[in-house]
CSV table of C-alpha atoms in Angstrom, one decimal:
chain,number,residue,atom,x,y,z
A,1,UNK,CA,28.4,0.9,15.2
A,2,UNK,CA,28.7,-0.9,12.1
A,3,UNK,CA,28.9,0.5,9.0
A,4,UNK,CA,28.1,-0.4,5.8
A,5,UNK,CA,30.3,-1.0,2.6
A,6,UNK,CA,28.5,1.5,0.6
A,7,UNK,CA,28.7,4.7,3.5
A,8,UNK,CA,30.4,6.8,1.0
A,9,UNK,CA,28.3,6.8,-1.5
A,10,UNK,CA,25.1,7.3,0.7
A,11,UNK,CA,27.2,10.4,1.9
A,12,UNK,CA,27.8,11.4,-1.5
A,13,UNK,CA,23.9,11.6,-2.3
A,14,UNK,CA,23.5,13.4,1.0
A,15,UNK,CA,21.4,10.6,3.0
A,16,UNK,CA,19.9,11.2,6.3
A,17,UNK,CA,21.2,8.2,8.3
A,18,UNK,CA,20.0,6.1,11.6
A,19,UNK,CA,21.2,2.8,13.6
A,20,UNK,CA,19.4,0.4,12.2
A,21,UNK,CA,19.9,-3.0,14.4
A,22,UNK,CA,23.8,-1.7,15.2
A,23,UNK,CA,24.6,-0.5,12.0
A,24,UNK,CA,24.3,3.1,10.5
A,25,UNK,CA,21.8,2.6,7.4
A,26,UNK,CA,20.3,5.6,5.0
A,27,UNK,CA,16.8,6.8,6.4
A,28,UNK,CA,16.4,8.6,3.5
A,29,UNK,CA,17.8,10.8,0.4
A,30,UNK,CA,15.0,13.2,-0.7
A,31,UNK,CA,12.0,12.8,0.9
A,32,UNK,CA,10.0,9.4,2.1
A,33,UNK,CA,7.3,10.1,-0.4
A,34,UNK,CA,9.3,10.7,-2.9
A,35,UNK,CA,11.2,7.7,-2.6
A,36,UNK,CA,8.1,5.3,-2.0
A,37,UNK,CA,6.6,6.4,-5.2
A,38,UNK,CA,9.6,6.2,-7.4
A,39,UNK,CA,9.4,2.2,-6.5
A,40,UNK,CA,5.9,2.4,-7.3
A,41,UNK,CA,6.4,4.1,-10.3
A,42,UNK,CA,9.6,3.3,-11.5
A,43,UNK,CA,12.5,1.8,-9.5
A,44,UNK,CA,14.4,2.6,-6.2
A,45,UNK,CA,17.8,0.9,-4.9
A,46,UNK,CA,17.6,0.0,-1.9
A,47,UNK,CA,21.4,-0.5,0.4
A,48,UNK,CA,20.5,-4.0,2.3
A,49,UNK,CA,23.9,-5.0,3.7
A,50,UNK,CA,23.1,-5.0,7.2
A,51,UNK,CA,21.3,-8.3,6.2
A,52,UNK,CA,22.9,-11.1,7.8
A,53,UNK,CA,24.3,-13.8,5.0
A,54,UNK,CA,24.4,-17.7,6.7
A,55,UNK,CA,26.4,-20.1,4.5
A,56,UNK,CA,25.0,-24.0,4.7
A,57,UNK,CA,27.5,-26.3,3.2
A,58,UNK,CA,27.9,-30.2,3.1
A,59,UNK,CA,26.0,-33.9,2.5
A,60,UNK,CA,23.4,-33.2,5.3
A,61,UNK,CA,22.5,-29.8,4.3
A,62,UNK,CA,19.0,-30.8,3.7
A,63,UNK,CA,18.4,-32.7,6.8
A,64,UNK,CA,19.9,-30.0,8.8
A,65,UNK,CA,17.6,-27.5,7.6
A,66,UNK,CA,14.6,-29.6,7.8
A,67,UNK,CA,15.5,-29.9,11.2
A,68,UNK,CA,16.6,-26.5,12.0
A,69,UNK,CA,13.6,-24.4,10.4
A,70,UNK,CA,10.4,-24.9,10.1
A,71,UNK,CA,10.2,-26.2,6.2
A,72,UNK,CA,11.1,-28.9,4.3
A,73,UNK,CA,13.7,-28.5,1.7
A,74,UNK,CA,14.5,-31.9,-0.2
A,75,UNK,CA,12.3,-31.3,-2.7
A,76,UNK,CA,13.7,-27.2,-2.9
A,77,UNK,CA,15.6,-27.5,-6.6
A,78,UNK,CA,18.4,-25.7,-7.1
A,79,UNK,CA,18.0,-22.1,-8.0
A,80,UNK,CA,15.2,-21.9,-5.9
A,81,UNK,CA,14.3,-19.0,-2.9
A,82,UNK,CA,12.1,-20.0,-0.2
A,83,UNK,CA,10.8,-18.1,2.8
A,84,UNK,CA,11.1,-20.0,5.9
A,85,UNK,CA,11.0,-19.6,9.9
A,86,UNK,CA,13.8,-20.2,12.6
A,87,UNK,CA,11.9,-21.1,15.7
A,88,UNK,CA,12.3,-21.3,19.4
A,89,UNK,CA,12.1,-24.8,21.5
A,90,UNK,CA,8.3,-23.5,22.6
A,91,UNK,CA,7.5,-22.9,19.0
A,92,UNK,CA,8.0,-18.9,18.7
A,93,UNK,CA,9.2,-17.0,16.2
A,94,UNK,CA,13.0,-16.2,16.4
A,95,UNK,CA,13.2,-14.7,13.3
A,96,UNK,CA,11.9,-15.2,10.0
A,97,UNK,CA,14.5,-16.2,7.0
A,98,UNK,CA,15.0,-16.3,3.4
A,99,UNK,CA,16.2,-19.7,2.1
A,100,UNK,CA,18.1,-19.9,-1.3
A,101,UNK,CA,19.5,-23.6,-3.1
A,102,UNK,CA,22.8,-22.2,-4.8
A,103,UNK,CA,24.0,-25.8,-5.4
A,104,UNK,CA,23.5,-29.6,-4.6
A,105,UNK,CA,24.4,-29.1,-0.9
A,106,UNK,CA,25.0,-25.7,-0.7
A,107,UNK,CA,22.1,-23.0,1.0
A,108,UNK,CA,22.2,-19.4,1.9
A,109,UNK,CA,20.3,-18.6,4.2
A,110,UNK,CA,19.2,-14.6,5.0
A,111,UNK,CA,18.0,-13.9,8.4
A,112,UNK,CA,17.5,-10.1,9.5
A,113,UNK,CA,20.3,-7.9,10.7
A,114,UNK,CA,18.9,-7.8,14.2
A,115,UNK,CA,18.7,-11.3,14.9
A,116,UNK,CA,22.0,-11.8,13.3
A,117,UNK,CA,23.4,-13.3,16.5
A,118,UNK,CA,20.2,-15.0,17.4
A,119,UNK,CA,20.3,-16.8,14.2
A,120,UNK,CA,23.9,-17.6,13.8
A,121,UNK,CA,23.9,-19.2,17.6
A,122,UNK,CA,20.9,-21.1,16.6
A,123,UNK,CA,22.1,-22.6,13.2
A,124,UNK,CA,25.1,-23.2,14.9
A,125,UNK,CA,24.3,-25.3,17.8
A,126,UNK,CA,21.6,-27.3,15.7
A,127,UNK,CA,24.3,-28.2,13.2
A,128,UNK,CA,25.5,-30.9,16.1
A,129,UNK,CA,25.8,-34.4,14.4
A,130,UNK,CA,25.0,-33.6,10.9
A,131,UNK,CA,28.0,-33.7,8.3
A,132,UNK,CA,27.5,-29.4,7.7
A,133,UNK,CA,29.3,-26.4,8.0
A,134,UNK,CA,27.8,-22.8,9.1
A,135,UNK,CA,29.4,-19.9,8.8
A,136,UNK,CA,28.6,-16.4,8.9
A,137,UNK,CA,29.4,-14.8,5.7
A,138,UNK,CA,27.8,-11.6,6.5
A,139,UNK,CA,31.0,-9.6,7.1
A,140,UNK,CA,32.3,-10.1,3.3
A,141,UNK,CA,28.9,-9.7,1.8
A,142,UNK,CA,27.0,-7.3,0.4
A,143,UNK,CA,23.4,-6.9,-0.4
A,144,UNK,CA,22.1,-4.3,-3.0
A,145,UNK,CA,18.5,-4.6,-4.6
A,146,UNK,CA,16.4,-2.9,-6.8
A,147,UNK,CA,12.6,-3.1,-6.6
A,148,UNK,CA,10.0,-1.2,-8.8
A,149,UNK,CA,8.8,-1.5,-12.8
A,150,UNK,CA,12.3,-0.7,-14.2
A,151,UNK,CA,14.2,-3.4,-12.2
A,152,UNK,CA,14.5,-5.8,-14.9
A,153,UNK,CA,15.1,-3.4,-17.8
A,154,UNK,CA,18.1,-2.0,-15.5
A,155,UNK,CA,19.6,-4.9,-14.1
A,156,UNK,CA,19.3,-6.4,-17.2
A,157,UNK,CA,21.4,-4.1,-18.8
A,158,UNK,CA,24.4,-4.7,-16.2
A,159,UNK,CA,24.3,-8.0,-15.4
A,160,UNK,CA,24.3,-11.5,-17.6
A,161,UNK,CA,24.1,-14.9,-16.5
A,162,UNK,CA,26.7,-16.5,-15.8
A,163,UNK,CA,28.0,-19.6,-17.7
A,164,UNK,CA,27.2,-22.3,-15.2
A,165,UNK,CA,23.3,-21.7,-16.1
A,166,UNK,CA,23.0,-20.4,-19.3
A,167,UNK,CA,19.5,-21.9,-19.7
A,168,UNK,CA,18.2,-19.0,-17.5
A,169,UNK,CA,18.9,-15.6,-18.9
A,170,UNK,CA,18.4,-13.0,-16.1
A,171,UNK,CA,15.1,-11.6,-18.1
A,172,UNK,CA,13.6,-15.0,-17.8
A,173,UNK,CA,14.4,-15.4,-14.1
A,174,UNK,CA,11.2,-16.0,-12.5
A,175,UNK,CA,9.8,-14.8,-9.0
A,176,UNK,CA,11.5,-16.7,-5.7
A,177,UNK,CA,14.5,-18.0,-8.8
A,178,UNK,CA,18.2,-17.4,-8.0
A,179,UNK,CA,20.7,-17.6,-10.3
A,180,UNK,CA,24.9,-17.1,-10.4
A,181,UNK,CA,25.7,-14.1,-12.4
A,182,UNK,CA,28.2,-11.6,-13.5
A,183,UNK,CA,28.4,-8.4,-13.2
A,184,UNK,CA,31.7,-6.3,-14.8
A,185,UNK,CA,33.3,-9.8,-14.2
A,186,UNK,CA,32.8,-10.3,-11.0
A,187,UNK,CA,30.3,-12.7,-9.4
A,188,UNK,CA,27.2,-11.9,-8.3
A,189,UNK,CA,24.1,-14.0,-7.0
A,190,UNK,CA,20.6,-12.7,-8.2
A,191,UNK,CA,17.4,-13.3,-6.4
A,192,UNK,CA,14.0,-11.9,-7.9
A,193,UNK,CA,12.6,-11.8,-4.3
A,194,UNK,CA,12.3,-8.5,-2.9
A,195,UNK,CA,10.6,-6.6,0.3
A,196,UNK,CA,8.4,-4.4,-1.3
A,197,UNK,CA,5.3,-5.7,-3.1
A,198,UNK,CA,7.4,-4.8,-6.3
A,199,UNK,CA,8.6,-6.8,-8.9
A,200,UNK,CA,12.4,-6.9,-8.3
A,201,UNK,CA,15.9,-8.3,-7.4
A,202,UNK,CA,18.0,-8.8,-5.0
A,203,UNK,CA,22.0,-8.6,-5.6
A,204,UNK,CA,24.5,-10.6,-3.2
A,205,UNK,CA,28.5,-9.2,-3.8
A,206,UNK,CA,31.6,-9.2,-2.2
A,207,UNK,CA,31.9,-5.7,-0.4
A,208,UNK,CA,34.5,-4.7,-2.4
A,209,UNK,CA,32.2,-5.3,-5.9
A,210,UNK,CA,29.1,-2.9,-3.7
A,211,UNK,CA,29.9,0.5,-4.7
A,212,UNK,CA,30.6,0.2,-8.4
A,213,UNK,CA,27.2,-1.9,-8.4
A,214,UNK,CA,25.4,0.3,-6.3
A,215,UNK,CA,26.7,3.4,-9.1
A,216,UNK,CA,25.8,1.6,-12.2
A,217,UNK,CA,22.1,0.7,-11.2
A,218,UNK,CA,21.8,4.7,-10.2
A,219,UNK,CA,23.5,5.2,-13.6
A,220,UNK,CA,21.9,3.1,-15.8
A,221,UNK,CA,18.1,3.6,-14.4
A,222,UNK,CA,18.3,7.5,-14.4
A,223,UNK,CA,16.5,8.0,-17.3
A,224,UNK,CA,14.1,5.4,-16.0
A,225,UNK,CA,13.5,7.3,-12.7
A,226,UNK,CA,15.3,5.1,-10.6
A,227,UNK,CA,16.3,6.7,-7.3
A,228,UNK,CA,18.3,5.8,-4.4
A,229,UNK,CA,16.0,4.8,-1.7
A,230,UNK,CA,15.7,4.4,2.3
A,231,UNK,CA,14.7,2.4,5.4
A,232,UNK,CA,11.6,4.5,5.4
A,233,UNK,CA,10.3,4.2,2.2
A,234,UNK,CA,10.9,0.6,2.5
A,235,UNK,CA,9.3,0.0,5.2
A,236,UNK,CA,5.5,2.1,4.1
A,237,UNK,CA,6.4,-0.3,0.8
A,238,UNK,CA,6.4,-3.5,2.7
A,239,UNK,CA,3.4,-2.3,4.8
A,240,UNK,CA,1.2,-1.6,1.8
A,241,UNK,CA,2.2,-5.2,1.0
A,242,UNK,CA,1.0,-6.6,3.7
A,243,UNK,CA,4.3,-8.1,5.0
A,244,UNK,CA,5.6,-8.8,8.0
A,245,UNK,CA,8.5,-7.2,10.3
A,246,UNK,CA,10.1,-8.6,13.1
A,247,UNK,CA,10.0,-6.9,16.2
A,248,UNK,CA,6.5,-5.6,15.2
A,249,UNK,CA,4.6,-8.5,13.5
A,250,UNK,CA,6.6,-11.5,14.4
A,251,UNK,CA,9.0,-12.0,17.7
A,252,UNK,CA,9.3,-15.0,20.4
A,253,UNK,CA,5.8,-14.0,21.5
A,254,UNK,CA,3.9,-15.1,18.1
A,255,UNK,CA,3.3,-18.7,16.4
A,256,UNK,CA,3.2,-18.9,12.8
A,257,UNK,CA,-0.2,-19.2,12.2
A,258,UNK,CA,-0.9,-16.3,14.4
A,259,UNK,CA,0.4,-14.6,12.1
A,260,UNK,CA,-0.9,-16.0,8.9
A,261,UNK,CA,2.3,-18.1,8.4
A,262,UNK,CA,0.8,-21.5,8.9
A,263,UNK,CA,1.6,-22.7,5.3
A,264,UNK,CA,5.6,-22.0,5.9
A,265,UNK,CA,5.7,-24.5,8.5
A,266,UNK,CA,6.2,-27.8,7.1
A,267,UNK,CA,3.5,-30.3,8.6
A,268,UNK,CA,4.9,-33.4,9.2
A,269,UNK,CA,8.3,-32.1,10.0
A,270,UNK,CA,10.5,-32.9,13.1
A,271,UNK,CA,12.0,-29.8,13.4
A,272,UNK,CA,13.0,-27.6,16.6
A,273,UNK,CA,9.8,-25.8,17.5
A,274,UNK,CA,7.4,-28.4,16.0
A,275,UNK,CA,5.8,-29.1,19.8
A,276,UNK,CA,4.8,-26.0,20.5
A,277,UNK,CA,4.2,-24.6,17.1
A,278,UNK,CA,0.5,-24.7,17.2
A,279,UNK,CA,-1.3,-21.7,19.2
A,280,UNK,CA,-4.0,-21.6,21.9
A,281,UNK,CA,-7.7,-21.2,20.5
A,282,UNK,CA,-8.2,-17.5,22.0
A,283,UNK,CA,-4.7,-16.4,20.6
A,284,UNK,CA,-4.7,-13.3,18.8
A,285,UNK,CA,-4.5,-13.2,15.1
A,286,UNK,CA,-2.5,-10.8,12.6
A,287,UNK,CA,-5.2,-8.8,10.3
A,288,UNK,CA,-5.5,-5.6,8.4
A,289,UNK,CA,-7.4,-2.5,9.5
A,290,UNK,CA,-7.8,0.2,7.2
A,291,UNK,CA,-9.2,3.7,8.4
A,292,UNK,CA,-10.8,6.9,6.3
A,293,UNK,CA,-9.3,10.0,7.1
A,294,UNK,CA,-5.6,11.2,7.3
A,295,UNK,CA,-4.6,10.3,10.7
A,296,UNK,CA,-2.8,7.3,10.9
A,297,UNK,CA,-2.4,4.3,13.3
A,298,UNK,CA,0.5,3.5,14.9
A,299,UNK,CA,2.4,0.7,16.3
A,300,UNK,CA,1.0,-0.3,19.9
A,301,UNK,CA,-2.4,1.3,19.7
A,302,UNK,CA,-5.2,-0.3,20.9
A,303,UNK,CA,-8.3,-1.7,18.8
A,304,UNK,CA,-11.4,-1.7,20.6
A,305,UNK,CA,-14.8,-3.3,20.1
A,306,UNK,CA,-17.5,-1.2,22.1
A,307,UNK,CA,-15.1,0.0,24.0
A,308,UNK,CA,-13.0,-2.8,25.0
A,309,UNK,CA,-9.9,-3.6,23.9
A,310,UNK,CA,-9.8,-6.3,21.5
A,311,UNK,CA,-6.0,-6.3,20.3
A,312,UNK,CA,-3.0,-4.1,19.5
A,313,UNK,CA,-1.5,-2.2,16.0
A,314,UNK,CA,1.8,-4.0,15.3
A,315,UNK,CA,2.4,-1.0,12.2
A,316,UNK,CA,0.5,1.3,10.7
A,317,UNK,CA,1.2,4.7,8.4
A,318,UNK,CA,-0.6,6.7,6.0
A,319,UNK,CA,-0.6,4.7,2.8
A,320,UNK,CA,1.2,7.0,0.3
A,321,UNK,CA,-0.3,4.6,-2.6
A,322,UNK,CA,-3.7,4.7,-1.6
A,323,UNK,CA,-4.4,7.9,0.1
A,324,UNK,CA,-5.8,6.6,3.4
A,325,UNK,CA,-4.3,5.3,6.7
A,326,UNK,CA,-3.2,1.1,6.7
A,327,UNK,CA,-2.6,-1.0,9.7
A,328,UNK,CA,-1.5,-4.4,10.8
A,329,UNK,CA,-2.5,-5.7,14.3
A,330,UNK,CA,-3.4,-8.6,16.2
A,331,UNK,CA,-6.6,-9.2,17.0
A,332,UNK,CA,-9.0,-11.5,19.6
A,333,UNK,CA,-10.6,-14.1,17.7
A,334,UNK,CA,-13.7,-13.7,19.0
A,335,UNK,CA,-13.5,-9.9,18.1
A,336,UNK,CA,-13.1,-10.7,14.9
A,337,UNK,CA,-16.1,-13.1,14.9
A,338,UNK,CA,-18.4,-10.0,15.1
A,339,UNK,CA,-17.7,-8.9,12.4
A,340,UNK,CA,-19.6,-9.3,9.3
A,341,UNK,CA,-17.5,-10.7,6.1
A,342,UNK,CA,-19.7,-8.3,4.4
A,343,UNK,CA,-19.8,-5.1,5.8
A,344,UNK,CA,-16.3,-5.1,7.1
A,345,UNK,CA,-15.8,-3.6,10.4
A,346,UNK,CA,-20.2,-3.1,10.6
A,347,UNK,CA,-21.7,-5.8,12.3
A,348,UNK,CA,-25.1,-7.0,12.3
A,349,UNK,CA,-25.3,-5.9,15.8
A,350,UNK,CA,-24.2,-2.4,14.4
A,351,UNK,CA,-20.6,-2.9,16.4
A,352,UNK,CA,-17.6,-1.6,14.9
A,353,UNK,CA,-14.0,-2.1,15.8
A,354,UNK,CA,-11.9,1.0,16.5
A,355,UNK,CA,-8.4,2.1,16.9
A,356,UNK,CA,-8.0,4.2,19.7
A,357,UNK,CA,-5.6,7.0,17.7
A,358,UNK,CA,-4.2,9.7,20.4
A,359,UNK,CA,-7.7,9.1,22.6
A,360,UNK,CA,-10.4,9.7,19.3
A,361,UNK,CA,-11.8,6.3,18.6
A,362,UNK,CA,-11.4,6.1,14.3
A,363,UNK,CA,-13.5,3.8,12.9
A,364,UNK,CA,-11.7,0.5,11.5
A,365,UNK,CA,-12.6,-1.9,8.6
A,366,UNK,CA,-11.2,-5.3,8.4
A,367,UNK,CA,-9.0,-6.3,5.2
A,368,UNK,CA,-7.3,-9.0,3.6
A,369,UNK,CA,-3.3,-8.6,2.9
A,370,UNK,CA,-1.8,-7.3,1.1
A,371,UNK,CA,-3.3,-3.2,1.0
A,372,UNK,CA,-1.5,-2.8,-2.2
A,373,UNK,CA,-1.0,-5.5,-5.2
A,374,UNK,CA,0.9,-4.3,-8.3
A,375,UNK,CA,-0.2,-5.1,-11.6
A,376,UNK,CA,2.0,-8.6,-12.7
A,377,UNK,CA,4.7,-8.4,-15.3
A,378,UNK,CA,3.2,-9.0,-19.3
């Protein structure tokens, strides 16, 4: 099992740990309430370095990506972030990928720690005949961020921007912007793209510049509230904002614009995928259910329109922002289609979708992602 570059310091703050996609991650410090409210409230650091970090250098950097993923990125400037998709031949979802211009023809690009391999293998062989070179930088990198209310005002006070673009101080670094930075001298990249539904940054290091980093956000936020914070809270955080996860929302199975991810795909591209990328009429869509009560969906149980079953819950908790129970699921169409925009789950008819929770039927109400929107910056 791998381990990340920061283990002694989670050890140091007592963490509970689990293997997270091969490698032993933090679960949690205090408690998962605790934690999800502090990024609500004020500001959590998050340990991210299980990410996987894909380097895309050369002159055909652009045409390779427009052909390997599912976007277009000539027109990307520079200092730009964009969410993008890695598809299979048939048009599924291998994995879904952050996309960041750090220079003419140079790209990062951030796939998820369990599809590290999956992605690598498939940048990899796609790079045939373009002038590019891939490599897997994930090894000798490390990814901290820091999501919540007092990101800026914390990072801020660590890090400055470094002299190649001094046009772009980091508290004028807008959202999906990456700039080059340094941090105690050392050089940092700084995305304000996060996981969360908070306003935030992510901070991509050399494992050996992790730990002091990872101390001096702790250090500097304290009197802010910032906390150190876990897979768990991170993952009721990026339920609440409607985002999301492979393995649950997205996977070989699922075509873009099943789940709501239509506009990512570019729609005149030639890319790998682009044959197969539109779905069949009766394929099941992503939506979001919420519930009354205190008991909570969870992943893989059914939804049921008078009695049938109509589609599955991909991820669902008891939303610690809100107070009630939050779910994402696919859904047939033609479920959906009884339902009345205006009453929510209540039909005309009087039908209702449920979610069959432990063998009780809970009443379900259809609802637009995300659950949660934070109140914007200014």
């Amino acid at each position: 099992m791998r381990s990340s570059p920061l283990e002694a310091a989670h050890q140091a703050a007592g963490a509970s740990f689990t293997d997270f996609a091969g490698y032993r991650m933090p679960v949690r410090y205090s408690s998962d309430l605790a934690e999800h409210h502090a990024v609500r409230q004020a500001a959590g650091v998050f340990d991210l370095s299980h990410m996987a970090e894909v380097g895309v250098t050369g002159p055909d950097a652009v045409p390779f990506l427009d052909h390997a993923l599912a976007g277009s990125f000539g027109a990307m400037p520079v200092g730009r972030a964009k969410y993008s998709l890695l598809l299979a031949e048939d048009g599924g979802i291998l994995d879904d990928l952050v996309v960041y211009r750090t220079g003419e023809d140079v790209f990062l690009v951030v796939a998820n720690a369990a599809n590290r391999e999956v992605a690598v293998a498939a940048l990899t062989g796609r790079a045939a005949g373009f002038d590019v070179v891939v490599s897997d930088d994930s090894d000798t990198t490390a990814l901290v961020a820091i999501q919540g209310p007092a990101a800026a005002g914390t990072l801020d006070a660590l890090v400055v921007a470094d002299r190649l673009q001094p046009e772009t101080p980091l508290d004028e670094l807008r959202y999906y912007r990456v700039l080059h930075a340094l941090f105690d001298g050392a050089e940092v990249l700084v995305a304000r793209t996060g996981y969360t539904g908070e306003d935030g940054f992510e901070i991509y290091s050399d494992t050996s510049v992790a730990p002091s980093l990872w101390e001096a956000l702790l250090e500097t936020g304290a009197d802010r509230g910032v906390v150190p914070a876990g897979l768990a809270a991170r993952d009721t955080l990026r339920l609440e904002a409607g985002m999301p996860l492979y393995g649950h929302e997205l996977s070989t199975d699922v075509r873009p614009a099943q789940a709501g991810l239509g506009r990512v795909v570019a729609q005149d591209g030639d890319f790998v995928g682009a044959a197969g990328v539109v779905p069949g009429e009766d394929a099941r869509v992503l939506v979001g259910l919420v519930t009354a009560g205190r008991r909570a969906p969870r992943a893989g149980y059914d939804v049921l329109l008078d009695g049938a079953v109509v589609g599955t819950v991909t991820s669902g908790a008891l939303s610690p922002t809100l107070g009630h129970p939050v779910a994402m699921a696919f859904v047939d169409p033609a479920a959906l289609a009884a339902v009345s925009p205006q009453d929510g789950a209540q039909t005309d008819g009087g039908r209702v979708l449920h979610i069959d929770v432990r063998g009780t039927a809970v009443p379900c109400t259809v609802t637009p992602f995300p659950f949660y929107r934070r109140t914007p910056r200014g």
